[in-house]
Structure formats: structure tokens, C-alpha cells
mmCIF file of C-alpha atoms in Angstrom:
data_model
loop_
_atom_site.group_PDB
_atom_site.id
_atom_site.type_symbol
_atom_site.label_atom_id
_atom_site.label_comp_id
_atom_site.label_asym_id
_atom_site.label_seq_id
_atom_site.Cartn_x
_atom_site.Cartn_y
_atom_site.Cartn_z
ATOM 1 C CA UNK A 1 96.574 34.533 131.910
ATOM 2 C CA UNK A 2 96.653 35.027 127.919
ATOM 3 C CA UNK A 3 99.739 35.891 125.895
ATOM 4 C CA UNK A 4 98.174 39.489 125.678
ATOM 5 C CA UNK A 5 97.487 39.794 129.513
ATOM 6 C CA UNK A 6 101.314 38.672 130.160
ATOM 7 C CA UNK A 7 102.384 41.329 127.490
ATOM 8 C CA UNK A 8 99.982 44.196 128.942
ATOM 9 C CA UNK A 9 101.867 43.820 132.535
ATOM 10 C CA UNK A 10 105.502 44.301 130.685
ATOM 11 C CA UNK A 11 105.054 46.771 128.185
ATOM 12 C CA UNK A 12 105.550 49.540 130.530
ATOM 13 C CA UNK A 13 108.918 48.328 131.783
ATOM 14 C CA UNK A 14 110.176 48.395 128.087
ATOM 15 C CA UNK A 15 113.710 50.036 128.129
ATOM 16 C CA UNK A 16 115.445 49.122 124.766
ATOM 17 C CA UNK A 17 114.836 49.316 121.033
ATOM 18 C CA UNK A 18 115.358 45.480 120.979
ATOM 19 C CA UNK A 19 112.680 44.931 123.699
ATOM 20 C CA UNK A 20 110.339 47.296 121.679
ATOM 21 C CA UNK A 21 110.781 45.352 118.317
ATOM 22 C CA UNK A 22 110.503 41.856 120.228
ATOM 23 C CA UNK A 23 107.012 42.998 121.694
ATOM 24 C CA UNK A 24 105.789 44.583 118.568
ATOM 25 C CA UNK A 25 106.527 41.637 116.424
ATOM 26 C CA UNK A 26 104.682 39.271 118.873
ATOM 27 C CA UNK A 27 101.963 41.392 119.020
ATOM 28 C CA UNK A 28 101.966 41.423 114.971
ATOM 29 C CA UNK A 29 102.171 37.815 114.867
ATOM 30 C CA UNK A 30 99.127 37.505 117.554
ATOM 31 C CA UNK A 31 97.016 40.210 115.516
ATOM 32 C CA UNK A 32 97.618 38.248 112.409
ATOM 33 C CA UNK A 33 96.119 35.248 113.928
ATOM 34 C CA UNK A 34 93.340 36.434 115.774
ATOM 35 C CA UNK A 35 92.311 40.013 114.046
ATOM 36 C CA UNK A 36 90.178 39.267 111.314
ATOM 37 C CA UNK A 37 90.189 42.511 109.388
ATOM 38 C CA UNK A 38 93.875 43.241 110.092
ATOM 39 C CA UNK A 39 94.637 40.021 108.744
ATOM 40 C CA UNK A 40 92.827 40.664 105.631
ATOM 41 C CA UNK A 41 94.731 44.126 105.329
ATOM 42 C CA UNK A 42 98.232 42.127 105.631
ATOM 43 C CA UNK A 43 97.263 39.475 103.248
ATOM 44 C CA UNK A 44 96.332 42.338 101.099
ATOM 45 C CA UNK A 45 99.366 44.073 101.466
ATOM 46 C CA UNK A 46 101.429 40.859 101.184
ATOM 47 C CA UNK A 47 102.953 41.085 105.042
ATOM 48 C CA UNK A 48 102.617 37.736 106.786
ATOM 49 C CA UNK A 49 104.560 36.414 110.113
ATOM 50 C CA UNK A 50 106.358 34.565 107.491
ATOM 51 C CA UNK A 51 108.084 37.560 105.710
ATOM 52 C CA UNK A 52 107.942 40.246 108.509
ATOM 53 C CA UNK A 53 111.147 40.101 110.604
ATOM 54 C CA UNK A 54 111.796 43.904 111.596
ATOM 55 C CA UNK A 55 109.695 46.721 112.979
ATOM 56 C CA UNK A 56 109.918 48.705 109.651
ATOM 57 C CA UNK A 57 108.236 45.406 107.638
ATOM 58 C CA UNK A 58 105.015 45.440 109.963
ATOM 59 C CA UNK A 59 102.030 46.846 107.915
ATOM 60 C CA UNK A 60 100.503 49.915 109.529
ATOM 61 C CA UNK A 61 96.566 49.689 109.399
ATOM 62 C CA UNK A 62 95.235 53.110 107.942
ATOM 63 C CA UNK A 63 93.539 55.111 110.792
ATOM 64 C CA UNK A 64 90.196 55.475 109.060
ATOM 65 C CA UNK A 65 89.839 51.506 108.724
ATOM 66 C CA UNK A 66 90.028 51.427 112.620
ATOM 67 C CA UNK A 67 87.882 54.920 112.895
ATOM 68 C CA UNK A 68 84.695 53.525 110.785
ATOM 69 C CA UNK A 69 85.132 49.644 111.556
ATOM 70 C CA UNK A 70 84.819 47.818 114.711
ATOM 71 C CA UNK A 71 88.137 46.359 114.773
ATOM 72 C CA UNK A 72 88.383 43.872 117.471
ATOM 73 C CA UNK A 73 89.970 40.478 117.923
ATOM 74 C CA UNK A 74 87.881 37.661 116.989
ATOM 75 C CA UNK A 75 85.396 36.642 120.084
ATOM 76 C CA UNK A 76 86.647 39.678 121.906
ATOM 77 C CA UNK A 77 84.155 42.269 122.980
ATOM 78 C CA UNK A 78 84.587 46.143 124.136
ATOM 79 C CA UNK A 79 83.607 47.565 127.520
ATOM 80 C CA UNK A 80 83.392 50.832 126.152
ATOM 81 C CA UNK A 81 84.273 53.032 123.025
ATOM 82 C CA UNK A 82 85.945 56.537 122.602
ATOM 83 C CA UNK A 83 84.792 58.787 120.121
ATOM 84 C CA UNK A 84 86.162 60.913 117.447
ATOM 85 C CA UNK A 85 84.635 64.588 117.495
ATOM 86 C CA UNK A 86 83.981 64.964 113.978
ATOM 87 C CA UNK A 87 82.048 67.917 112.155
ATOM 88 C CA UNK A 88 78.841 65.830 111.464
ATOM 89 C CA UNK A 89 77.501 62.749 112.835
ATOM 90 C CA UNK A 90 78.578 60.975 109.780
ATOM 91 C CA UNK A 91 82.436 61.735 110.582
ATOM 92 C CA UNK A 92 82.239 60.488 113.890
ATOM 93 C CA UNK A 93 84.478 57.458 114.253
ATOM 94 C CA UNK A 94 84.599 55.206 117.150
ATOM 95 C CA UNK A 95 87.671 53.264 118.981
ATOM 96 C CA UNK A 96 86.231 50.171 120.927
ATOM 97 C CA UNK A 97 88.021 49.388 124.061
ATOM 98 C CA UNK A 98 88.333 46.161 125.565
ATOM 99 C CA UNK A 99 90.241 47.216 128.753
ATOM 100 C CA UNK A 100 89.680 50.543 129.964
ATOM 101 C CA UNK A 101 92.168 49.907 132.575
ATOM 102 C CA UNK A 102 95.186 49.263 130.136
ATOM 103 C CA UNK A 103 94.396 52.704 128.787
ATOM 104 C CA UNK A 104 94.298 54.476 132.190
ATOM 105 C CA UNK A 105 97.545 52.780 133.123
ATOM 106 C CA UNK A 106 99.207 53.950 129.788
ATOM 107 C CA UNK A 107 98.334 57.493 130.889
ATOM 108 C CA UNK A 108 99.445 57.573 134.081
ATOM 109 C CA UNK A 109 102.442 55.880 132.997
ATOM 110 C CA UNK A 110 103.180 58.217 130.438
ATOM 111 C CA UNK A 111 102.211 60.928 132.950
ATOM 112 C CA UNK A 112 105.057 59.736 135.052
ATOM 113 C CA UNK A 113 107.492 59.146 132.765
ATOM 114 C CA UNK A 114 107.459 62.849 131.749
ATOM 115 C CA UNK A 115 106.362 64.755 134.703
ATOM 116 C CA UNK A 116 106.683 62.639 137.769
ATOM 117 C CA UNK A 117 103.615 61.697 140.159
ATOM 118 C CA UNK A 118 100.501 63.252 139.188
ATOM 119 C CA UNK A 119 99.711 63.428 143.050
ATOM 120 C CA UNK A 120 102.130 66.247 143.166
ATOM 121 C CA UNK A 121 99.811 68.412 140.740
ATOM 122 C CA UNK A 122 96.620 70.370 140.548
ATOM 123 C CA UNK A 123 95.306 69.575 137.363
ATOM 124 C CA UNK A 124 93.215 72.201 135.784
ATOM 125 C CA UNK A 125 91.226 71.752 132.453
ATOM 126 C CA UNK A 126 89.823 73.719 129.761
ATOM 127 C CA UNK A 127 87.669 71.072 128.476
ATOM 128 C CA UNK A 128 84.244 69.875 128.770
ATOM 129 C CA UNK A 129 83.535 67.955 132.016
ATOM 130 C CA UNK A 130 83.345 64.089 131.803
ATOM 131 C CA UNK A 131 79.548 63.774 131.631
ATOM 132 C CA UNK A 132 79.296 66.016 128.699
ATOM 133 C CA UNK A 133 81.998 64.022 126.845
ATOM 134 C CA UNK A 134 81.847 60.821 128.278
ATOM 135 C CA UNK A 135 83.031 59.070 125.112
ATOM 136 C CA UNK A 136 86.211 61.718 124.637
ATOM 137 C CA UNK A 137 89.576 59.779 125.086
ATOM 138 C CA UNK A 138 91.160 63.021 126.116
ATOM 139 C CA UNK A 139 88.431 63.922 128.824
ATOM 140 C CA UNK A 140 88.405 60.248 130.162
ATOM 141 C CA UNK A 141 92.113 60.736 130.747
ATOM 142 C CA UNK A 142 92.133 64.111 132.166
ATOM 143 C CA UNK A 143 89.099 63.282 134.532
ATOM 144 C CA UNK A 144 91.240 60.292 135.926
ATOM 145 C CA UNK A 145 94.372 62.486 136.531
ATOM 146 C CA UNK A 146 92.111 65.016 138.306
ATOM 147 C CA UNK A 147 90.793 62.381 140.495
ATOM 148 C CA UNK A 148 94.191 60.909 141.288
ATOM 149 C CA UNK A 149 95.749 64.157 141.748
ATOM 150 C CA UNK A 150 93.583 64.354 145.117
ATOM 151 C CA UNK A 151 93.678 68.214 145.210
ATOM 152 C CA UNK A 152 90.716 70.212 145.677
ATOM 153 C CA UNK A 153 91.549 72.820 143.295
ATOM 154 C CA UNK A 154 91.863 69.958 140.461
ATOM 155 C CA UNK A 155 88.663 70.192 137.938
ATOM 156 C CA UNK A 156 87.079 71.199 134.619
ATOM 157 C CA UNK A 157 87.022 75.112 134.519
ATOM 158 C CA UNK A 158 85.639 75.676 130.991
ATOM 159 C CA UNK A 159 82.779 77.850 131.735
ATOM 160 C CA UNK A 160 84.266 79.844 134.625
ATOM 161 C CA UNK A 161 87.315 81.743 133.368
ATOM 162 C CA UNK A 162 86.891 83.929 136.408
ATOM 163 C CA UNK A 163 87.537 81.237 138.848
ATOM 164 C CA UNK A 164 90.247 79.758 137.054
ATOM 165 C CA UNK A 165 91.791 83.044 137.367
ATOM 166 C CA UNK A 166 91.487 83.382 140.910
ATOM 167 C CA UNK A 167 92.377 79.491 141.506
ATOM 168 C CA UNK A 168 95.705 80.089 139.446
ATOM 169 C CA UNK A 169 96.485 82.966 141.445
ATOM 170 C CA UNK A 170 96.158 81.566 144.776
ATOM 171 C CA UNK A 171 98.344 78.296 143.481
ATOM 172 C CA UNK A 172 101.118 80.220 142.373
ATOM 173 C CA UNK A 173 101.054 81.992 145.832
ATOM 174 C CA UNK A 174 101.448 78.476 147.303
ATOM 175 C CA UNK A 175 104.192 77.491 145.053
ATOM 176 C CA UNK A 176 101.973 74.480 144.145
ATOM 177 C CA UNK A 177 102.803 72.377 140.960
ATOM 178 C CA UNK A 178 100.269 73.217 138.482
ATOM 179 C CA UNK A 179 99.168 71.580 135.183
ATOM 180 C CA UNK A 180 96.519 73.672 132.734
ATOM 181 C CA UNK A 181 95.516 71.725 129.984
ATOM 182 C CA UNK A 182 93.093 72.415 127.399
ATOM 183 C CA UNK A 183 92.031 72.554 123.611
ATOM 184 C CA UNK A 184 93.785 75.268 122.307
ATOM 185 C CA UNK A 185 90.966 77.764 121.380
ATOM 186 C CA UNK A 186 89.833 77.407 124.698
ATOM 187 C CA UNK A 187 93.469 78.383 126.202
ATOM 188 C CA UNK A 188 93.430 81.384 123.697
ATOM 189 C CA UNK A 189 89.998 82.592 124.739
ATOM 190 C CA UNK A 190 91.188 82.513 128.394
ATOM 191 C CA UNK A 191 94.292 84.544 127.403
ATOM 192 C CA UNK A 192 92.439 87.209 125.729
ATOM 193 C CA UNK A 193 90.816 88.143 128.994
ATOM 194 C CA UNK A 194 93.736 87.394 131.845
ATOM 195 C CA UNK A 195 97.248 87.632 132.187
ATOM 196 C CA UNK A 196 99.409 85.950 134.809
ATOM 197 C CA UNK A 197 103.133 85.604 135.750
ATOM 198 C CA UNK A 198 103.077 82.241 136.817
ATOM 199 C CA UNK A 199 106.398 80.942 135.474
ATOM 200 C CA UNK A 200 106.186 77.470 137.080
ATOM 201 C CA UNK A 201 102.798 76.716 135.560
ATOM 202 C CA UNK A 202 102.859 74.000 132.891
ATOM 203 C CA UNK A 203 100.557 75.307 130.201
ATOM 204 C CA UNK A 204 99.797 72.210 127.916
ATOM 205 C CA UNK A 205 97.860 72.508 124.480
ATOM 206 C CA UNK A 206 96.077 69.405 122.871
ATOM 207 C CA UNK A 207 95.160 71.431 119.607
ATOM 208 C CA UNK A 208 91.955 72.192 118.178
ATOM 209 C CA UNK A 209 91.724 75.752 116.181
ATOM 210 C CA UNK A 210 90.498 74.735 112.946
ATOM 211 C CA UNK A 211 86.804 76.057 112.297
ATOM 212 C CA UNK A 212 86.847 77.888 115.796
ATOM 213 C CA UNK A 213 89.163 80.856 115.522
ATOM 214 C CA UNK A 214 92.011 82.170 112.951
ATOM 215 C CA UNK A 215 94.395 79.525 112.499
ATOM 216 C CA UNK A 216 97.658 80.656 114.237
ATOM 217 C CA UNK A 217 101.050 78.863 113.411
ATOM 218 C CA UNK A 218 102.546 77.050 116.217
ATOM 219 C CA UNK A 219 105.111 79.805 116.985
ATOM 220 C CA UNK A 220 102.606 82.396 116.965
ATOM 221 C CA UNK A 221 100.313 80.411 118.906
ATOM 222 C CA UNK A 222 102.768 79.644 121.729
ATOM 223 C CA UNK A 223 103.894 83.328 121.398
ATOM 224 C CA UNK A 224 100.627 84.510 122.652
ATOM 225 C CA UNK A 225 100.004 81.729 125.031
ATOM 226 C CA UNK A 226 103.848 82.434 126.785
ATOM 227 C CA UNK A 227 102.850 86.111 127.067
ATOM 228 C CA UNK A 228 99.685 85.307 128.864
ATOM 229 C CA UNK A 229 100.522 82.945 131.393
ATOM 230 C CA UNK A 230 103.941 84.506 131.967
ATOM 231 C CA UNK A 231 105.882 80.789 131.501
ATOM 232 C CA UNK A 232 109.090 80.351 129.251
ATOM 233 C CA UNK A 233 107.681 77.389 127.211
ATOM 234 C CA UNK A 234 104.135 75.778 126.145
ATOM 235 C CA UNK A 235 103.684 72.055 126.329
ATOM 236 C CA UNK A 236 101.793 70.217 123.953
ATOM 237 C CA UNK A 237 99.906 66.554 123.810
ATOM 238 C CA UNK A 238 100.090 64.482 120.885
ATOM 239 C CA UNK A 239 97.125 61.795 121.270
ATOM 240 C CA UNK A 240 94.376 60.512 119.066
ATOM 241 C CA UNK A 241 91.199 58.714 120.040
ATOM 242 C CA UNK A 242 92.368 55.560 117.846
ATOM 243 C CA UNK A 243 95.723 55.333 119.969
ATOM 244 C CA UNK A 244 96.046 54.545 124.245
ATOM 245 C CA UNK A 245 99.204 56.475 124.568
ATOM 246 C CA UNK A 246 100.371 60.061 124.167
ATOM 247 C CA UNK A 247 103.375 61.716 123.189
ATOM 248 C CA UNK A 248 104.226 65.255 124.821
ATOM 249 C CA UNK A 249 106.402 68.197 123.721
ATOM 250 C CA UNK A 250 107.752 70.236 126.558
ATOM 251 C CA UNK A 251 108.904 73.106 123.968
ATOM 252 C CA UNK A 252 108.582 73.902 120.518
ATOM 253 C CA UNK A 253 106.454 71.359 119.437
ATOM 254 C CA UNK A 254 109.227 68.789 119.815
ATOM 255 C CA UNK A 255 107.485 65.482 120.761
ATOM 256 C CA UNK A 256 108.717 62.600 122.477
ATOM 257 C CA UNK A 257 106.905 59.154 122.636
ATOM 258 C CA UNK A 258 106.813 56.906 126.202
ATOM 259 C CA UNK A 259 109.021 53.633 125.503
ATOM 260 C CA UNK A 260 106.073 51.774 124.739
ATOM 261 C CA UNK A 261 105.326 53.855 121.622
ATOM 262 C CA UNK A 262 107.269 54.778 118.436
ATOM 263 C CA UNK A 263 106.970 56.705 115.167
ATOM 264 C CA UNK A 264 107.787 55.262 111.960
ATOM 265 C CA UNK A 265 107.609 57.357 108.452
ATOM 266 C CA UNK A 266 106.153 56.401 105.277
ATOM 267 C CA UNK A 267 106.260 57.953 101.850
ATOM 268 C CA UNK A 268 103.010 59.932 101.391
ATOM 269 C CA UNK A 269 102.371 58.499 98.075
ATOM 270 C CA UNK A 270 103.581 54.959 98.959
ATOM 271 C CA UNK A 271 101.969 53.565 102.282
ATOM 272 C CA UNK A 272 104.235 50.614 102.085
ATOM 273 C CA UNK A 273 107.664 52.539 101.541
ATOM 274 C CA UNK A 274 109.630 54.664 103.966
ATOM 275 C CA UNK A 275 110.192 58.172 102.326
ATOM 276 C CA UNK A 276 113.187 58.491 100.566
ATOM 277 C CA UNK A 277 114.785 61.561 102.184
ATOM 278 C CA UNK A 278 114.226 59.191 105.872
ATOM 279 C CA UNK A 279 113.545 62.576 107.918
ATOM 280 C CA UNK A 280 109.956 63.458 106.595
ATOM 281 C CA UNK A 281 106.873 61.659 105.312
ATOM 282 C CA UNK A 282 103.663 60.597 106.854
ATOM 283 C CA UNK A 283 103.405 59.302 110.442
ATOM 284 C CA UNK A 284 103.156 55.681 111.200
ATOM 285 C CA UNK A 285 102.379 54.625 115.093
ATOM 286 C CA UNK A 286 103.231 51.586 116.820
ATOM 287 C CA UNK A 287 101.532 51.892 120.084
ATOM 288 C CA UNK A 288 101.953 48.634 122.311
ATOM 289 C CA UNK A 289 99.378 49.707 124.651
ATOM 290 C CA UNK A 290 96.894 49.442 122.029
ATOM 291 C CA UNK A 291 97.207 45.880 122.021
ATOM 292 C CA UNK A 292 93.480 44.905 121.861
ATOM 293 C CA UNK A 293 92.069 46.803 118.367
ATOM 294 C CA UNK A 294 95.247 47.469 116.369
ATOM 295 C CA UNK A 295 98.918 48.786 117.549
ATOM 296 C CA UNK A 296 100.240 49.405 114.029
ATOM 297 C CA UNK A 297 98.342 52.392 112.592
ATOM 298 C CA UNK A 298 99.096 54.874 109.682
ATOM 299 C CA UNK A 299 97.960 58.420 110.590
ATOM 300 C CA UNK A 300 96.801 61.238 108.573
ATOM 301 C CA UNK A 301 99.626 63.588 109.828
ATOM 302 C CA UNK A 302 102.790 64.617 107.940
ATOM 303 C CA UNK A 303 105.745 64.778 110.242
ATOM 304 C CA UNK A 304 109.515 65.283 110.637
ATOM 305 C CA UNK A 305 111.507 62.279 112.415
ATOM 306 C CA UNK A 306 114.787 63.054 114.358
ATOM 307 C CA UNK A 307 117.575 60.712 114.998
ATOM 308 C CA UNK A 308 116.645 60.473 118.736
ATOM 309 C CA UNK A 309 113.397 59.443 118.038
ATOM 310 C CA UNK A 310 111.626 62.765 118.562
ATOM 311 C CA UNK A 311 109.259 64.135 115.832
ATOM 312 C CA UNK A 312 107.409 67.172 114.801
ATOM 313 C CA UNK A 313 103.959 67.350 113.380
ATOM 314 C CA UNK A 314 104.190 69.330 109.928
ATOM 315 C CA UNK A 315 100.261 69.187 109.111
ATOM 316 C CA UNK A 316 97.539 67.140 108.012
ATOM 317 C CA UNK A 317 97.882 65.061 104.401
ATOM 318 C CA UNK A 318 95.823 66.868 102.037
ATOM 319 C CA UNK A 319 93.260 64.033 101.561
ATOM 320 C CA UNK A 320 92.695 63.503 105.258
ATOM 321 C CA UNK A 321 89.681 64.720 107.544
ATOM 322 C CA UNK A 322 90.361 67.446 109.927
ATOM 323 C CA UNK A 323 90.789 65.904 113.361
ATOM 324 C CA UNK A 324 87.862 66.750 115.519
ATOM 325 C CA UNK A 325 89.582 67.808 118.537
ATOM 326 C CA UNK A 326 88.930 71.651 117.593
ATOM 327 C CA UNK A 327 84.962 70.739 117.428
ATOM 328 C CA UNK A 328 85.310 69.027 120.735
ATOM 329 C CA UNK A 329 83.136 71.825 122.486
#
């Protein structure tokens, strides 16, 4: 068993910041040795295993380098790829996946960490079906959730709002734990036609309004959805095609990471330096589950980092490409 295989078995049991840092530094050294593109990037930044000794010093690869290059360790092949939903073919990037089982293990452990056993839930999706978007990481994950929930009502309902409405009413009468997950504009479309009083329902939006509907602020959007579904709060998922883990918000857009994922901030104008105020800046992500491509990514998102490790997304950095989740459908 290789060092990465051993680490893949242990990351989901990480509990402390010291354990996280130890695993991250081990992964940094491994990728510097075995991942040619990442090694070139590190050399150009002057960061090597000889002078990197803390989490904050690990160089984070710009997400577009991973998105538009086949970044894999030397001699390693991918079993599948996830594809971003760009507005044109030229903007569509790929994330090559060596171990799909590791992605699903991360998704399942992450759900369990925040919500408990998936088998307790009916999972309803306002998303394209798996056969329509086989290379969407979100659809791949939710398709697995649906199968693992083992409930007859679980499924994709994007094109059948009337059936979804009937199913939700039935589930409420049964007092069944239910998750409704969807891209934002699909949830808004449903909310314009139907209203419920289902306070126990988990409504989870995954983003996606740009170019599809009038832009709403988070508070405006959540107010619309809370009123329509009759729920006290709207949950949110923060994930990316280029990651293998997700962060979740249970209210007000305050996201929390699983123990094997961590958010750091960088200065918007200096990608190798932390922001001066230490609280807001551009978001870097260390995702230990992403161990076979690159666990260290500099995203195009701006954010606020709180002392407990939770964070908020404040928007896209001006020079970034609009995330494609809004054009998934």
C-alpha cells in the first residue's frame, strides 16, 4: 500500500488541527516530488519542502491551472473526469479523478458529519439526472446519495414540479426526514408555482443564478425560499468541480468545513501573502481528500474567515470566470 493509499484511509478520522497540518505537510512533500506541474509552480514561488514548515506556507495552485491542465501525479492515470459547466466549450475545464471511491467516501463522510446517516433521508434533487450530466461532480454525488438513501421517493425531479410538490406533501404527512437539493434558479422557479408549510424540510441551494434569472442577494433569495417552503432557514452547499469535499451552511450563508478540509485567506493583490486585516481576502482551500490531483487550491472567490474556521463567500474576484453551476441546465 502506497503512502497516499494509507493517508486516504486516515484523513476522515482527523480530529485536531495538528493532525490536519501533519497530513497537509506530508501531502505537500509528496506532490512536490511526484506532481510535475505542481513542482514547477512551487519552484517558481520559491516554496519547497526544505523551506515550508507550516500550513500557511504551502503554496496553493491557482484553480484555473488545475481546471485547464491535466494535473496528475507522474505515471498515474484517471478513471473519470468531472467537468465544469462553462458558458462556452472553451471555458469548460476538467478535473481528472484517479479514485472515484475516494470522492464518494468524502461526500458520504461529509454528509454524515453534518446531517447524520443518508439512509434516514429521502433525497429529492432539482438537478439534471445522472445520464444527462455524467461529468458533473454535483450530480455524481447526489446520484450516489439517492441510491444510498434507499427510499422509493428519492430521485431527480427537475422536469416534474407537480410530482415533486405531491411527493413533498406526502413526505410531510409521514414526518419523513427529507432533503431537497437544487441549483438556485430551479428552486426559485419551483417556489414561484408552489408553496408549502414543511418546517422540517432541509432545502439546500448549491448556487446558480448568473445568466439565468435576476440576481438576488443571499438574504433576498433565502427570504423567498423560506416563505415558499415554510422552513426556518435555507441550507447551502459550497463545492467546486476541482475539489473532492464540500462545506455546508445550515443558515445565513455561514459555511463550515469537514475536519479534512480547511479555508485560508490570501491577499487579493499578492497571491503569496495573507491579507493584512486577517479576516477577509481571497479564499485558498486545502482539501486533503483531493490528494491525487492537487490538495492545495487558490480559488477565484472572495470571503470572510471567522475565528472558529467558518467562512462566508462575499463574491467572485473581479478577474475570475463566472462559475458554471448556473449554466448546468
